[in-house]
DNA sequence: TTCTAATGACCTATATAAAAACCATTTTTG
DNA sequence: CAAAAATGGTTTTTATATAGGTCATTAGAA
């Protein structure tokens, strides 16, 4: 990540992450897992789990998803079975769309 | 990330990420954005956007969420307004739970 | 068909996220 | 209350994800 980029996030992203982290923390406590237990099962450090539960946007999505699964927070409100079906549906949709998006360079006739 | 950790992901995580990436790609094309356009608006490189759309789990969640917002993929099927409310609800729930999870060290009387 | 933009795939350098080790505080239980 | 465990912060080191190029291929528009 060269050139020292200070990323800026939209409010929606921040809140979505905050909510996901909160849901994870609640689910963990409801199931009576300690932070260390969940971290171990997810193969991550306890520090990272803390950041995830705080909704830190600079975490790899794989770690977040993995923790969510472990504590029982459903992504997309979807079961495993329906998930696979949704993937197929998306692939179908994609195959119907043009492979590349073309920007009409000039002489646009649309808006007349 | 010391000790050369090769992370392993559950099937559910992989599929969730695959689905999210697919939804993003479909949404981007439906709205006729080029990859470069979305990358620019998200403040990320085109290469990273490609990885996101492929469902690569090693991307920071902030970048993924940001891209999702830009192309119009809703996280949690929730509007911005309800999102804030959900956060509050989660906080309330959390405040009712014990602050730390205690593991009964020995002399368990539960399972008799 | 031709021309060009868009995409997909690589590569390298570097900023940085994560692990691991701390310590201080809080919280629960015995 | 006392003891132990869980949590919340640090800091340092190191692996690695990202930016930012390049190049080949593809696909759409004229």
Tab-separated table of C-alpha atoms (C1' of nucleotides) in Angstrom:
chain	number	residue	atom	x	y	z
A	1	UNK	CA	0.000	0.000	0.000
A	2	UNK	CA	2.432	2.659	-1.139
A	3	UNK	CA	2.176	6.433	-0.966
A	4	UNK	CA	0.814	6.530	2.579
A	5	UNK	CA	-2.857	6.389	1.844
A	6	UNK	CA	-5.227	7.488	4.556
A	7	UNK	CA	-8.431	5.824	3.537
A	8	UNK	CA	-11.736	7.506	4.104
A	9	UNK	CA	-14.910	5.516	4.614
A	10	UNK	CA	-18.530	6.363	4.048
A	11	UNK	CA	-20.897	6.518	6.975
A	12	UNK	CA	-22.748	3.473	5.721
A	13	UNK	CA	-19.581	1.388	5.659
A	14	UNK	CA	-18.634	2.493	9.142
A	15	UNK	CA	-22.048	1.691	10.517
A	16	UNK	CA	-22.315	-1.635	8.748
A	17	UNK	CA	-18.980	-2.679	10.215
A	18	UNK	CA	-19.956	-1.360	13.626
A	19	UNK	CA	-23.145	-3.386	13.512
A	20	UNK	CA	-21.425	-6.558	12.355
A	21	UNK	CA	-18.833	-6.243	15.090
A	22	UNK	CA	-21.520	-5.672	17.676
A	23	UNK	CA	-23.517	-8.658	16.511
A	24	UNK	CA	-20.409	-10.793	16.760
A	25	UNK	CA	-19.653	-9.649	20.282
A	26	UNK	CA	-23.214	-10.227	21.430
A	27	UNK	CA	-23.326	-13.665	19.844
A	28	UNK	CA	-19.995	-14.613	21.411
A	29	UNK	CA	-21.137	-13.660	24.884
A	30	UNK	CA	-24.525	-15.280	24.482
A	31	UNK	CA	-22.738	-18.512	23.634
A	32	UNK	CA	-20.349	-17.946	26.515
A	33	UNK	CA	-17.142	-18.001	24.541
A	34	UNK	CA	-14.156	-16.056	25.801
A	35	UNK	CA	-12.339	-13.847	23.349
A	36	UNK	CA	-9.339	-16.142	23.490
A	37	UNK	CA	-11.423	-19.202	22.659
A	38	UNK	CA	-12.937	-17.650	19.569
A	39	UNK	CA	-9.595	-16.249	18.473
A	40	UNK	CA	-8.015	-19.685	18.780
A	41	UNK	CA	-10.787	-21.384	16.857
A	42	UNK	CA	-10.575	-18.757	14.128
A	43	UNK	CA	-6.808	-19.000	14.015
A	44	UNK	CA	-6.338	-15.319	14.750
A	45	UNK	CA	-4.937	-13.311	17.620
A	46	UNK	CA	-7.070	-11.996	20.425
A	47	UNK	CA	-6.067	-8.481	19.457
A	48	UNK	CA	-7.507	-8.913	15.990
A	49	UNK	CA	-10.734	-10.279	17.397
A	50	UNK	CA	-11.042	-7.186	19.549
A	51	UNK	CA	-10.647	-4.957	16.518
A	52	UNK	CA	-13.222	-6.991	14.624
A	53	UNK	CA	-15.736	-6.675	17.445
A	54	UNK	CA	-15.129	-2.922	17.507
A	55	UNK	CA	-15.945	-2.711	13.817
A	56	UNK	CA	-12.463	-1.759	12.663
A	57	UNK	CA	-12.654	-1.486	8.886
A	58	UNK	CA	-8.997	-2.360	8.428
A	59	UNK	CA	-9.363	-6.088	8.989
A	60	UNK	CA	-9.270	-8.723	6.354
A	61	UNK	CA	-12.753	-9.777	5.451
A	62	UNK	CA	-11.819	-13.449	5.713
A	63	UNK	CA	-11.042	-13.120	9.402
A	64	UNK	CA	-14.285	-11.254	10.038
A	65	UNK	CA	-16.398	-13.799	8.181
A	66	UNK	CA	-14.669	-16.672	9.888
A	67	UNK	CA	-15.351	-15.259	13.323
A	68	UNK	CA	-18.952	-14.555	12.371
A	69	UNK	CA	-19.429	-18.180	11.399
A	70	UNK	CA	-17.874	-19.441	14.625
A	71	UNK	CA	-20.121	-17.405	16.897
A	72	UNK	CA	-23.143	-18.061	14.706
A	73	UNK	CA	-23.788	-14.739	13.019
A	74	UNK	CA	-25.316	-15.383	9.615
A	75	UNK	CA	-23.975	-13.406	6.686
A	76	UNK	CA	-26.659	-12.284	4.242
A	77	UNK	CA	-29.257	-13.898	6.548
A	78	UNK	CA	-28.682	-16.945	4.399
A	79	UNK	CA	-28.206	-20.575	5.207
A	80	UNK	CA	-25.365	-22.499	3.659
A	81	UNK	CA	-27.644	-24.212	1.173
A	82	UNK	CA	-29.320	-21.087	-0.106
A	83	UNK	CA	-25.937	-19.404	-0.314
A	84	UNK	CA	-24.788	-21.789	-3.020
A	85	UNK	CA	-27.971	-21.215	-4.945
A	86	UNK	CA	-27.559	-17.468	-4.722
A	87	UNK	CA	-24.065	-17.769	-6.114
A	88	UNK	CA	-25.419	-19.622	-9.126
A	89	UNK	CA	-28.100	-17.035	-9.667
A	90	UNK	CA	-25.488	-14.311	-9.623
A	91	UNK	CA	-23.372	-16.178	-12.129
A	92	UNK	CA	-26.377	-16.538	-14.409
A	93	UNK	CA	-27.134	-12.848	-14.151
A	94	UNK	CA	-23.526	-12.045	-14.925
A	95	UNK	CA	-23.481	-14.182	-18.042
A	96	UNK	CA	-26.357	-12.169	-19.464
A	97	UNK	CA	-24.587	-8.861	-18.987
A	98	UNK	CA	-21.994	-7.500	-21.428
A	99	UNK	CA	-18.520	-8.703	-20.579
A	100	UNK	CA	-17.082	-5.227	-20.491
A	101	UNK	CA	-18.635	-1.857	-19.810
A	102	UNK	CA	-18.191	0.494	-22.696
A	103	UNK	CA	-18.137	4.232	-22.248
A	104	UNK	CA	-19.416	6.053	-25.329
A	105	UNK	CA	-16.488	8.351	-25.942
A	106	UNK	CA	-18.160	11.156	-27.881
A	107	UNK	CA	-21.101	12.128	-30.105
A	108	UNK	CA	-23.743	10.926	-27.734
A	109	UNK	CA	-27.167	10.735	-29.331
A	110	UNK	CA	-28.980	9.577	-26.235
A	111	UNK	CA	-30.065	12.748	-24.557
A	112	UNK	CA	-31.842	14.537	-27.405
B	1	UNK	CA	1.288	-11.561	10.526
B	2	UNK	CA	4.360	-13.428	11.751
B	3	UNK	CA	5.117	-17.116	11.623
B	4	UNK	CA	4.006	-17.468	8.019
B	5	UNK	CA	0.426	-18.322	8.709
B	6	UNK	CA	-1.494	-19.931	5.920
B	7	UNK	CA	-5.028	-19.184	6.901
B	8	UNK	CA	-7.741	-21.668	6.243
B	9	UNK	CA	-11.315	-20.623	5.690
B	10	UNK	CA	-14.583	-22.391	6.179
B	11	UNK	CA	-16.758	-23.173	3.220
B	12	UNK	CA	-19.394	-20.760	4.432
B	13	UNK	CA	-16.912	-17.888	4.535
B	14	UNK	CA	-15.640	-18.666	1.077
B	15	UNK	CA	-19.125	-18.821	-0.356
B	16	UNK	CA	-20.306	-15.696	1.413
B	17	UNK	CA	-17.358	-13.793	0.002
B	18	UNK	CA	-17.895	-15.300	-3.426
B	19	UNK	CA	-21.515	-14.207	-3.353
B	20	UNK	CA	-20.710	-10.701	-2.182
B	21	UNK	CA	-18.084	-10.300	-4.885
B	22	UNK	CA	-20.491	-11.569	-7.507
B	23	UNK	CA	-23.235	-9.229	-6.381
B	24	UNK	CA	-20.806	-6.334	-6.595
B	25	UNK	CA	-19.721	-7.241	-10.098
B	26	UNK	CA	-23.297	-7.632	-11.298
B	27	UNK	CA	-24.328	-4.346	-9.714
B	28	UNK	CA	-21.358	-2.546	-11.224
B	29	UNK	CA	-22.151	-3.770	-14.713
B	30	UNK	CA	-25.855	-3.113	-14.379
B	31	UNK	CA	-25.015	0.472	-13.493
B	32	UNK	CA	-22.513	0.576	-16.331
B	33	UNK	CA	-19.478	1.502	-14.309
B	34	UNK	CA	-16.057	0.459	-15.513
B	35	UNK	CA	-13.752	-1.205	-13.039
B	36	UNK	CA	-11.483	1.822	-13.122
B	37	UNK	CA	-14.327	4.207	-12.333
B	38	UNK	CA	-15.420	2.286	-9.268
B	39	UNK	CA	-11.842	1.842	-8.107
B	40	UNK	CA	-11.241	5.571	-8.393
B	41	UNK	CA	-14.400	6.455	-6.520
B	42	UNK	CA	-13.535	3.975	-3.794
B	43	UNK	CA	-9.980	5.234	-3.628
B	44	UNK	CA	-8.510	1.824	-4.330
B	45	UNK	CA	-6.560	0.270	-7.182
B	46	UNK	CA	-8.203	-1.570	-10.015
B	47	UNK	CA	-6.327	-4.683	-9.041
B	48	UNK	CA	-7.873	-4.663	-5.602
B	49	UNK	CA	-11.336	-4.217	-7.073
B	50	UNK	CA	-10.738	-7.276	-9.211
B	51	UNK	CA	-9.823	-9.308	-6.161
B	52	UNK	CA	-12.880	-8.054	-4.328
B	53	UNK	CA	-15.169	-9.040	-7.192
B	54	UNK	CA	-13.571	-12.474	-7.230
B	55	UNK	CA	-14.362	-12.914	-3.568
B	56	UNK	CA	-10.776	-12.895	-2.327
B	57	UNK	CA	-10.967	-13.231	1.443
B	58	UNK	CA	-7.695	-11.400	1.974
B	59	UNK	CA	-9.036	-7.927	1.375
B	60	UNK	CA	-9.699	-5.356	4.014
B	61	UNK	CA	-13.354	-5.283	4.848
B	62	UNK	CA	-13.450	-1.504	4.598
B	63	UNK	CA	-12.534	-1.595	0.924
B	64	UNK	CA	-15.146	-4.262	0.228
B	65	UNK	CA	-17.902	-2.405	2.050
B	66	UNK	CA	-16.984	0.851	0.371
B	67	UNK	CA	-17.201	-0.692	-3.065
B	68	UNK	CA	-20.499	-2.326	-2.183
B	69	UNK	CA	-21.957	1.027	-1.219
B	70	UNK	CA	-20.732	2.667	-4.423
B	71	UNK	CA	-22.300	0.113	-6.729
B	72	UNK	CA	-25.434	-0.085	-4.593
B	73	UNK	CA	-25.192	-3.471	-2.916
B	74	UNK	CA	-26.915	-3.298	0.443
B	75	UNK	CA	-25.191	-4.926	3.384
B	76	UNK	CA	-27.566	-6.538	5.874
B	77	UNK	CA	-30.530	-5.731	3.585
B	78	UNK	CA	-30.815	-2.651	5.742
B	79	UNK	CA	-31.288	0.996	4.908
B	80	UNK	CA	-29.028	3.595	6.416
B	81	UNK	CA	-31.658	4.702	8.899
B	82	UNK	CA	-32.481	1.259	10.210
B	83	UNK	CA	-28.779	0.495	10.442
B	84	UNK	CA	-28.298	3.093	13.159
B	85	UNK	CA	-31.240	1.692	15.063
B	86	UNK	CA	-29.848	-1.817	14.824
B	87	UNK	CA	-26.559	-0.621	16.265
B	88	UNK	CA	-28.381	0.825	19.250
B	89	UNK	CA	-30.304	-2.385	19.759
B	90	UNK	CA	-27.069	-4.338	19.728
B	91	UNK	CA	-25.565	-1.987	22.275
B	92	UNK	CA	-28.573	-2.449	24.514
B	93	UNK	CA	-28.340	-6.196	24.243
B	94	UNK	CA	-24.649	-6.040	25.071
B	95	UNK	CA	-25.218	-3.955	28.170
B	96	UNK	CA	-27.489	-6.654	29.555
B	97	UNK	CA	-24.900	-9.374	29.124
B	98	UNK	CA	-22.097	-10.021	31.643
B	99	UNK	CA	-19.055	-7.922	30.857
B	100	UNK	CA	-16.759	-10.901	30.776
B	101	UNK	CA	-17.335	-14.546	30.051
B	102	UNK	CA	-16.277	-16.733	32.908
B	103	UNK	CA	-15.140	-20.303	32.442
B	104	UNK	CA	-15.860	-22.436	35.449
B	105	UNK	CA	-12.365	-23.713	36.114
B	106	UNK	CA	-13.109	-26.931	37.974
B	107	UNK	CA	-15.701	-28.806	40.033
B	108	UNK	CA	-18.363	-28.540	37.443
B	109	UNK	CA	-21.742	-29.496	38.815
B	110	UNK	CA	-23.588	-28.981	35.566
B	111	UNK	CA	-23.392	-32.319	33.892
B	112	UNK	CA	-24.715	-34.640	36.576
C	1	DT	C1'	-13.513	-5.317	-39.988
C	2	DT	C1'	-10.754	-2.117	-37.546
C	3	DC	C1'	-9.629	0.538	-33.641
C	4	DT	C1'	-9.579	1.334	-28.941
C	5	DA	C1'	-11.202	0.916	-24.399
C	6	DA	C1'	-11.838	-2.472	-20.880
C	7	DT	C1'	-10.382	-6.296	-18.719
C	8	DG	C1'	-7.362	-9.936	-16.721
C	9	DA	C1'	-2.883	-11.214	-15.417
C	10	DC	C1'	1.182	-10.338	-13.763
C	11	DC	C1'	5.280	-7.925	-11.084
C	12	DT	C1'	7.808	-4.971	-7.490
C	13	DA	C1'	8.261	-1.792	-3.656
C	14	DT	C1'	6.417	-0.295	0.431
C	15	DA	C1'	3.024	0.860	3.866
C	16	DT	C1'	0.836	-1.604	7.226
C	17	DA	C1'	-2.025	-5.288	9.421
C	18	DA	C1'	-1.336	-9.111	12.394
C	19	DA	C1'	1.092	-11.960	15.877
C	20	DA	C1'	3.099	-12.131	20.159
C	21	DA	C1'	4.462	-10.367	24.078
C	22	DC	C1'	3.602	-7.365	27.482
C	23	DC	C1'	0.912	-4.660	31.505
C	24	DA	C1'	-3.164	-2.484	33.888
C	25	DT	C1'	-7.714	-2.810	34.824
C	26	DT	C1'	-12.014	-4.855	35.436
C	27	DT	C1'	-14.962	-8.468	36.717
C	28	DT	C1'	-16.479	-12.615	38.484
C	29	DT	C1'	-16.461	-16.416	41.662
C	30	DG	C1'	-15.152	-18.919	45.661
D	1	DC	C1'	-12.765	-9.862	50.555
D	2	DA	C1'	-9.211	-12.259	47.926
D	3	DA	C1'	-7.723	-14.630	43.857
D	4	DA	C1'	-7.875	-15.592	39.249
D	5	DA	C1'	-9.351	-14.908	34.905
D	6	DA	C1'	-10.979	-12.012	31.200
D	7	DT	C1'	-10.532	-7.946	28.958
D	8	DG	C1'	-8.501	-3.587	27.055
D	9	DG	C1'	-4.542	-1.307	25.979
D	10	DT	C1'	0.071	-1.017	24.589
D	11	DT	C1'	4.631	-1.984	21.756
D	12	DT	C1'	7.714	-4.434	18.519
D	13	DT	C1'	8.594	-7.387	14.769
D	14	DT	C1'	7.507	-9.430	10.573
D	15	DA	C1'	4.634	-11.215	6.905
D	16	DT	C1'	1.861	-9.473	3.444
D	17	DA	C1'	-1.796	-6.771	1.135
D	18	DT	C1'	-1.916	-2.824	-1.633
D	19	DA	C1'	-0.670	0.732	-5.143
D	20	DG	C1'	0.985	1.329	-9.337
D	21	DG	C1'	2.849	0.095	-12.951
D	22	DT	C1'	3.214	-3.270	-17.278
D	23	DC	C1'	1.519	-6.305	-20.976
D	24	DA	C1'	-1.726	-9.419	-23.626
D	25	DT	C1'	-6.141	-10.338	-24.628
D	26	DT	C1'	-10.871	-9.404	-25.250
D	27	DA	C1'	-14.906	-7.135	-26.558
D	28	DG	C1'	-17.601	-3.405	-28.047
D	29	DA	C1'	-18.400	0.622	-31.143
D	30	DA	C1'	-18.070	2.805	-35.417
